[in-house]
Short mmCIF file of C-alpha atoms in Angstrom, two decimals:
data_model
loop_
_atom_site.label_atom_id
_atom_site.label_comp_id
_atom_site.label_asym_id
_atom_site.label_seq_id
_atom_site.Cartn_x
_atom_site.Cartn_y
_atom_site.Cartn_z
CA MET A 1079 54.90 -281.35 186.67
CA ARG A 1080 55.88 -278.57 189.39
CA VAL A 1081 54.41 -276.01 188.73
CA LEU A 1082 57.30 -272.45 189.85
CA LEU A 1083 55.80 -269.45 190.41
CA VAL A 1084 58.92 -266.27 190.80
CA CYS A 1085 57.56 -263.76 191.51
CA LEU A 1086 59.24 -260.28 189.59
CA ALA A 1087 58.33 -257.28 191.83
CA GLY A 1088 60.66 -254.80 190.07
CA LEU A 1089 63.91 -254.24 192.17
CA LEU A 1090 63.54 -256.84 194.80
CA VAL A 1091 64.39 -259.62 192.28
CA CYS A 1092 68.31 -258.34 193.18
CA LEU A 1093 67.70 -258.44 196.97
CA LYS A 1094 69.59 -262.11 197.43
CA THR A 1095 69.66 -261.82 200.76
CA ALA A 1096 73.58 -262.63 202.39
CA ASP A 1097 74.78 -262.93 205.32
CA SER A 1098 75.82 -260.81 209.14
CA HIS A 1099 76.63 -257.67 206.32
CA SER A 1100 73.82 -258.13 204.23
CA LEU A 1101 70.25 -258.82 204.84
CA PRO A 1102 68.38 -261.53 206.79
CA GLN A 1103 66.87 -264.18 204.89
CA LYS A 1104 63.03 -265.45 204.80
CA ASP A 1105 62.32 -268.70 203.65
CA TYR A 1106 59.27 -268.57 201.03
CA ASP A 1107 59.20 -272.10 199.88
CA THR A 1108 55.84 -273.22 200.29
CA ASP A 1109 54.47 -277.56 199.17
CA SER A 1110 51.56 -277.99 198.15
CA SER A 1111 49.45 -280.45 196.07
CA ASN A 1112 51.01 -279.14 192.59
CA HIS A 1113 52.18 -275.55 193.26
CA ASP A 1114 55.33 -273.78 194.55
CA ILE A 1115 56.70 -271.01 195.64
CA THR A 1116 60.40 -269.53 195.37
CA ASN A 1117 62.26 -267.14 196.98
CA PRO A 1118 61.89 -263.60 195.44
CA LEU A 1119 65.36 -263.35 196.96
CA TYR A 1120 66.86 -266.33 194.76
CA ASP A 1121 64.63 -265.18 191.44
CA THR A 1122 67.52 -265.45 188.54
CA SER A 1123 65.72 -264.04 185.85
CA GLY A 1124 67.91 -260.64 184.81
CA ASN A 1125 64.91 -258.07 184.91
CA ASN A 1126 65.29 -253.70 186.18
CA SER A 1127 63.69 -251.20 188.02
CA SER A 1128 63.54 -247.96 186.96
CA SER A 1129 63.29 -246.27 189.98
CA ASP A 1130 65.05 -243.47 190.76
CA PRO A 1131 67.91 -243.17 192.62
CA ASP A 1132 67.35 -239.91 194.79
CA ASN A 1133 63.26 -240.44 194.99
CA SER A 1134 61.97 -240.30 199.00
CA ARG A 1135 60.27 -243.67 199.49
CA GLY A 1136 61.14 -246.23 201.03
CA MET A 1137 64.28 -248.61 199.71
CA PHE A 1138 61.90 -251.60 198.36
CA ASP A 1139 58.43 -249.60 198.04
CA PHE A 1140 57.35 -250.43 194.75
CA GLY A 1141 53.93 -248.93 194.20
CA PRO A 1142 49.98 -251.18 194.17
CA THR A 1143 51.89 -253.54 190.61
CA THR A 1144 54.23 -256.61 191.89
CA PHE A 1145 54.93 -258.89 188.10
CA LEU A 1146 55.26 -262.66 188.31
CA VAL A 1147 56.21 -265.10 185.59
CA HIS A 1148 54.14 -268.40 186.32
CA TYR A 1149 56.65 -271.18 184.87
CA VAL A 1150 56.14 -274.96 184.79
CA THR A 1151 59.08 -277.92 185.05
CA ARG A 1152 60.19 -280.83 183.02
CA ASP A 1153 62.92 -282.55 183.17
CA ASP A 1154 64.15 -279.55 184.48
CA ASN A 1155 63.84 -277.63 182.18
CA LYS A 1156 61.53 -274.75 182.60
CA GLU A 1157 58.39 -273.92 180.22
CA TYR A 1158 57.16 -270.05 180.68
CA LYS A 1159 53.33 -269.93 180.63
CA SER A 1160 52.92 -266.06 181.63
CA ILE A 1161 52.85 -263.37 183.42
CA TYR A 1162 50.80 -261.63 185.45
CA ALA A 1163 50.09 -258.76 187.52
CA HIS A 1164 49.55 -258.31 191.36
CA LYS A 1165 47.06 -255.04 191.44
CA ASN A 1166 44.76 -254.98 195.15
CA GLY A 1167 44.84 -258.51 195.81
CA LYS A 1168 44.55 -259.89 192.57
CA ALA A 1169 46.34 -261.77 190.22
CA LYS A 1170 45.92 -260.41 186.50
CA LYS A 1171 47.54 -262.46 183.52
CA VAL A 1172 48.61 -260.38 180.93
CA LEU A 1173 50.80 -262.02 179.02
CA GLU A 1174 51.29 -265.74 176.72
CA ASP A 1175 54.60 -267.43 177.25
CA GLY A 1176 56.88 -264.26 178.65
CA ILE A 1177 59.36 -263.67 181.50
CA ALA A 1178 61.03 -260.78 180.43
CA VAL A 1179 59.98 -258.08 182.94
CA PHE A 1180 61.15 -254.45 183.40
CA ASP A 1181 58.85 -251.90 185.91
CA GLU A 1182 58.85 -248.14 184.81
CA PHE A 1183 57.40 -247.36 188.40
CA PRO A 1184 56.68 -244.39 188.89
CA LYS A 1185 55.32 -244.22 186.17
CA SER A 1186 52.22 -247.02 184.99
CA ARG A 1187 54.67 -248.77 182.21
CA ALA A 1188 56.19 -251.80 181.88
CA TYR A 1189 57.92 -253.57 178.93
CA LEU A 1190 57.70 -257.23 178.65
CA GLY A 1191 58.47 -259.29 176.32
CA ASN A 1192 57.91 -263.34 175.34
CA LYS A 1193 58.27 -265.52 172.41
CA ASP A 1194 56.42 -263.50 170.06
CA GLY A 1195 58.45 -259.63 170.66
CA ILE A 1196 57.78 -256.33 173.30
CA TYR A 1197 54.52 -255.40 174.77
CA ILE A 1198 53.78 -252.89 177.13
CA TYR A 1199 51.61 -252.91 179.73
CA ASP A 1200 49.58 -249.82 181.29
CA THR A 1201 49.18 -250.64 184.94
CA GLU A 1202 47.11 -248.16 185.74
CA THR A 1203 44.74 -249.16 182.86
CA GLU A 1204 45.51 -252.75 182.85
CA LYS A 1205 45.85 -252.67 178.97
CA LEU A 1206 48.44 -254.45 176.72
CA GLU A 1207 49.50 -253.24 173.98
CA LYS A 1208 52.37 -254.49 170.79
CA TYR A 1209 55.42 -252.24 171.27
CA GLY A 1210 57.40 -252.40 167.85
CA ASN A 1211 56.99 -254.71 164.83
CA LEU A 1212 60.39 -257.04 166.53
CA SER A 1213 59.28 -261.25 166.89
CA ASP A 1214 62.19 -262.15 168.30
CA SER A 1215 62.03 -264.71 171.09
CA VAL A 1216 63.43 -262.23 174.24
CA ILE A 1217 64.24 -263.58 177.61
CA GLY A 1218 65.95 -260.41 179.47
CA ILE A 1219 64.08 -256.22 178.93
CA VAL A 1220 66.34 -253.02 179.85
CA LYS A 1221 65.20 -249.77 179.58
CA GLU A 1222 67.85 -246.16 179.58
CA ASN A 1223 66.89 -244.21 182.25
CA ARG A 1224 68.04 -240.67 180.26
CA THR A 1225 66.34 -241.64 176.82
CA ASP A 1226 63.37 -244.66 175.62
CA ASP A 1227 65.65 -247.05 174.26
CA LEU A 1228 65.91 -251.10 175.03
CA TYR A 1229 68.18 -253.36 175.52
CA ILE A 1230 66.79 -257.16 175.01
CA LEU A 1231 68.48 -260.34 176.03
CA THR A 1232 67.08 -262.41 172.75
CA GLU A 1233 67.09 -267.31 173.40
CA ASP A 1234 69.81 -267.69 171.61
CA HIS A 1235 71.80 -265.36 173.80
CA VAL A 1236 71.86 -262.35 171.83
CA VAL A 1237 71.76 -258.59 172.72
CA TYR A 1238 70.90 -256.00 170.92
CA LYS A 1239 69.50 -251.74 170.75
CA VAL A 1240 66.34 -251.11 171.02
CA THR A 1241 65.36 -248.00 168.80
CA GLU A 1242 62.54 -246.19 167.11
CA GLU A 1243 59.75 -247.59 169.12
CA GLY A 1244 61.17 -251.00 168.97
CA THR A 1245 61.00 -250.72 164.76
CA LYS A 1246 64.71 -251.25 165.32
CA LYS A 1247 67.16 -252.42 166.90
CA ILE A 1248 70.86 -252.93 166.55
CA LYS A 1249 73.13 -256.07 167.17
CA VAL A 1250 76.05 -255.22 170.50
CA ASN A 1251 78.25 -257.76 169.24
CA GLU A 1252 80.67 -257.15 172.40
CA ALA A 1253 78.06 -258.47 174.77
CA GLU A 1254 79.34 -262.21 173.57
CA HIS A 1255 76.91 -265.28 174.82
CA ALA A 1256 75.20 -263.61 177.52
CA GLU A 1257 72.70 -265.05 180.36
CA ARG A 1258 71.65 -261.58 181.88
CA ILE A 1259 72.22 -258.18 181.59
CA ALA A 1260 71.25 -254.81 183.54
CA LEU A 1261 72.40 -250.53 182.99
CA ASP A 1262 73.29 -248.45 185.29
CA TRP A 1263 71.73 -245.62 186.07
CA ASP A 1264 74.54 -243.95 183.63
CA ASP A 1265 73.65 -246.22 181.01
CA ASN A 1266 76.76 -248.73 180.96
CA LEU A 1267 75.88 -251.46 180.08
CA TYR A 1268 77.06 -254.61 182.07
CA TYR A 1269 76.07 -258.52 181.13
CA ILE A 1270 77.41 -261.68 182.49
CA GLY A 1271 78.87 -264.38 180.47
CA ALA A 1272 79.11 -268.42 179.52
CA ASN A 1273 81.21 -267.89 182.80
CA ASP A 1274 79.08 -266.86 184.67
CA HIS A 1275 80.88 -263.82 185.65
CA PRO A 1276 80.21 -260.29 184.55
CA TYR A 1277 81.12 -257.96 181.66
CA VAL A 1278 81.16 -254.10 180.99
CA VAL A 1279 80.17 -253.03 177.71
CA ALA A 1280 82.86 -249.96 176.83
CA SER A 1281 83.57 -248.80 173.67
CA ASP A 1282 87.17 -250.81 172.91
CA GLY A 1283 85.16 -253.61 173.62
CA ALA A 1284 83.32 -255.59 176.88
CA LYS A 1285 85.31 -255.68 179.70
CA LYS A 1286 85.79 -258.51 182.29
CA ILE A 1287 85.43 -257.09 186.37
CA GLU A 1288 87.74 -257.75 187.89
CA GLY A 1289 88.08 -258.07 192.09
CA LEU A 1290 84.78 -260.59 192.25
CA PRO A 1291 85.62 -264.58 192.86
CA ALA A 1292 87.32 -266.17 190.78
CA ASN A 1293 83.90 -268.58 190.17
CA PRO A 1294 81.29 -267.04 191.41
CA THR A 1295 78.12 -268.56 192.19
CA SER A 1296 73.85 -267.90 191.96
CA VAL A 1297 75.04 -264.97 190.24
CA PHE A 1298 72.77 -262.06 189.20
CA ILE A 1299 73.16 -258.39 187.90
CA CYS A 1300 70.46 -255.46 187.41
CA ARG A 1301 70.73 -252.53 188.71
CA PRO A 1302 71.40 -251.53 193.25
CA PRO A 1303 68.50 -251.26 194.77
CA ILE A 1304 69.73 -249.07 196.80
CA LYS A 1305 70.31 -245.19 196.10
CA ILE A 1306 74.11 -245.86 195.08
CA LYS A 1307 74.06 -243.60 192.13
CA HIS A 1308 76.68 -245.06 190.04
CA GLY A 1309 78.11 -248.93 189.17
CA ALA A 1310 75.71 -252.14 188.96
CA TRP A 1311 74.10 -254.40 191.42
CA PHE A 1312 76.12 -257.78 191.05
CA MET A 1313 75.38 -260.95 193.23
CA SER A 1314 77.83 -263.70 194.27
CA GLY A 1315 76.56 -266.15 196.49
CA LYS A 1316 75.04 -264.83 198.96
CA GLN A 1317 77.55 -261.94 198.77
CA PRO A 1318 76.73 -257.78 196.81
CA TYR A 1319 78.64 -256.14 194.97
CA ILE A 1320 79.01 -252.96 192.83
CA ILE A 1321 80.45 -253.09 190.35
CA TYR A 1322 81.55 -249.99 188.22
CA PRO A 1323 82.45 -248.99 183.81
CA ASN A 1324 85.85 -248.51 184.90
CA ALA A 1325 85.33 -252.85 185.25
CA THR A 1326 86.43 -252.74 188.83
CA SER A 1327 83.87 -253.99 191.86
CA LYS A 1328 83.54 -253.55 195.24
CA PRO A 1329 81.45 -255.06 197.56
CA TYR A 1330 78.21 -254.07 199.59
CA VAL A 1331 77.51 -253.79 203.44
CA TYR A 1332 73.87 -253.10 203.89
CA ASN A 1333 73.00 -250.84 206.28
CA ASP A 1334 70.40 -251.23 209.37
CA GLN A 1335 67.70 -249.15 208.21
CA GLU A 1336 67.31 -251.13 204.54
CA LYS A 1337 67.69 -254.64 206.43
CA LEU A 1338 63.96 -252.90 208.17
CA GLU A 1339 62.53 -252.04 204.43
CA HIS A 1340 63.39 -254.89 203.56
CA GLU A 1341 61.49 -257.04 206.84
CA LYS A 1342 58.83 -255.00 205.76
CA ARG A 1343 58.30 -256.25 202.17
CA ILE A 1344 59.77 -259.77 202.74
CA ARG A 1345 55.72 -259.41 204.98
CA ASP A 1346 54.47 -257.53 201.62
CA LEU A 1347 54.84 -260.20 199.53
CA ASP A 1348 54.05 -262.89 202.32
CA VAL A 1349 50.39 -261.74 201.44
CA ILE A 1350 50.83 -261.87 197.30
CA PHE A 1351 51.82 -265.43 197.06
CA SER A 1352 49.04 -266.78 200.40
CA GLN A 1353 47.09 -264.13 197.28
CA PHE A 1354 47.86 -265.76 193.69
CA ARG A 1355 48.61 -269.42 195.16
CA ASN A 1356 45.12 -269.28 196.82
CA GLN A 1357 43.49 -267.86 193.90
CA ILE A 1358 46.18 -270.44 190.49
CA GLU A 1359 44.89 -273.40 192.49
CA GLU A 1360 41.20 -272.46 192.61
#
C-alpha cells in the first residue's frame, strides 16, 4: 500500500511548469517508509479557486489555508480518504472520503465534495457544514463568479449545475463523459472529455477547443492562475494555453515576475509538505 498526499492549494494546482517559456520545475517526490508527497504542480484533481483576477496580491498568494487530499493507491486505483486543511503549521482533517475542493479565498469559505454530497468549510472558524441536500458522489466542484451557483462533476462523469443553496441540480447534457470541469471569470463552463481534449459548453452545444495538440498529454484545466480576465487555463504536457469561449486557444508565455512569485510559493510549499508529512507519520 502506498500513501500519497496531494496539495490542492487553490489555483496552484493549475501551474504544472513547462519549458523555457514557462515556470521552473521543482521536484517534490520524497521517499519515506510509508509516505510520498507528490508535486502539487502535477496534480490533476480538477479543483479551482476563486481569487479575483483584478486583485493586488501576488500571483501565488492564496491566504493562510492550504487544502490537501490524502489518498491511498491499491492496484493502481486511488482510494480517497480525507481532505485536510493546513493552517499555521498544522494540518487538520476536515472531511472523510473527500476529493473535490473549491476555495473561495479571499472569503473564508471553501466548498468540499465527497461521496455523499457537498460541504462548506469555514477557514476562520474551522467549522464544517453540509451544503444542501444532494447525495451525489462529487469528484469535482467549481463556483460561478457572479452568483452562488455551483457546478459539480460526479463519480459517474456527469456534470450538474447546483442552485438554490444546494437543493436543486440540473444536468448539463452538453458535457458528455467529463473528466474535469472549470469555469472562467465570465462563468463559461469548460470540461475535459474522455479523449483528454477540452470543450466549452455553448448555447448550441459543446464545442471542441481548436489550436491545441492533436493528442494532449497530462492534461489539466482551471481558471487562469494569472491575471487574465477572459478564458480558461489548459495544460497539455508542460505547455500552458489560454482557451476561449469561442473555442479558440493560444499558448501562454510567463513573464519574469510570475516566475519569481512561483519560486516563492514553491519554498512555502516545501515547508507545508514537511510539516504535513511529519504529522501524518507521528
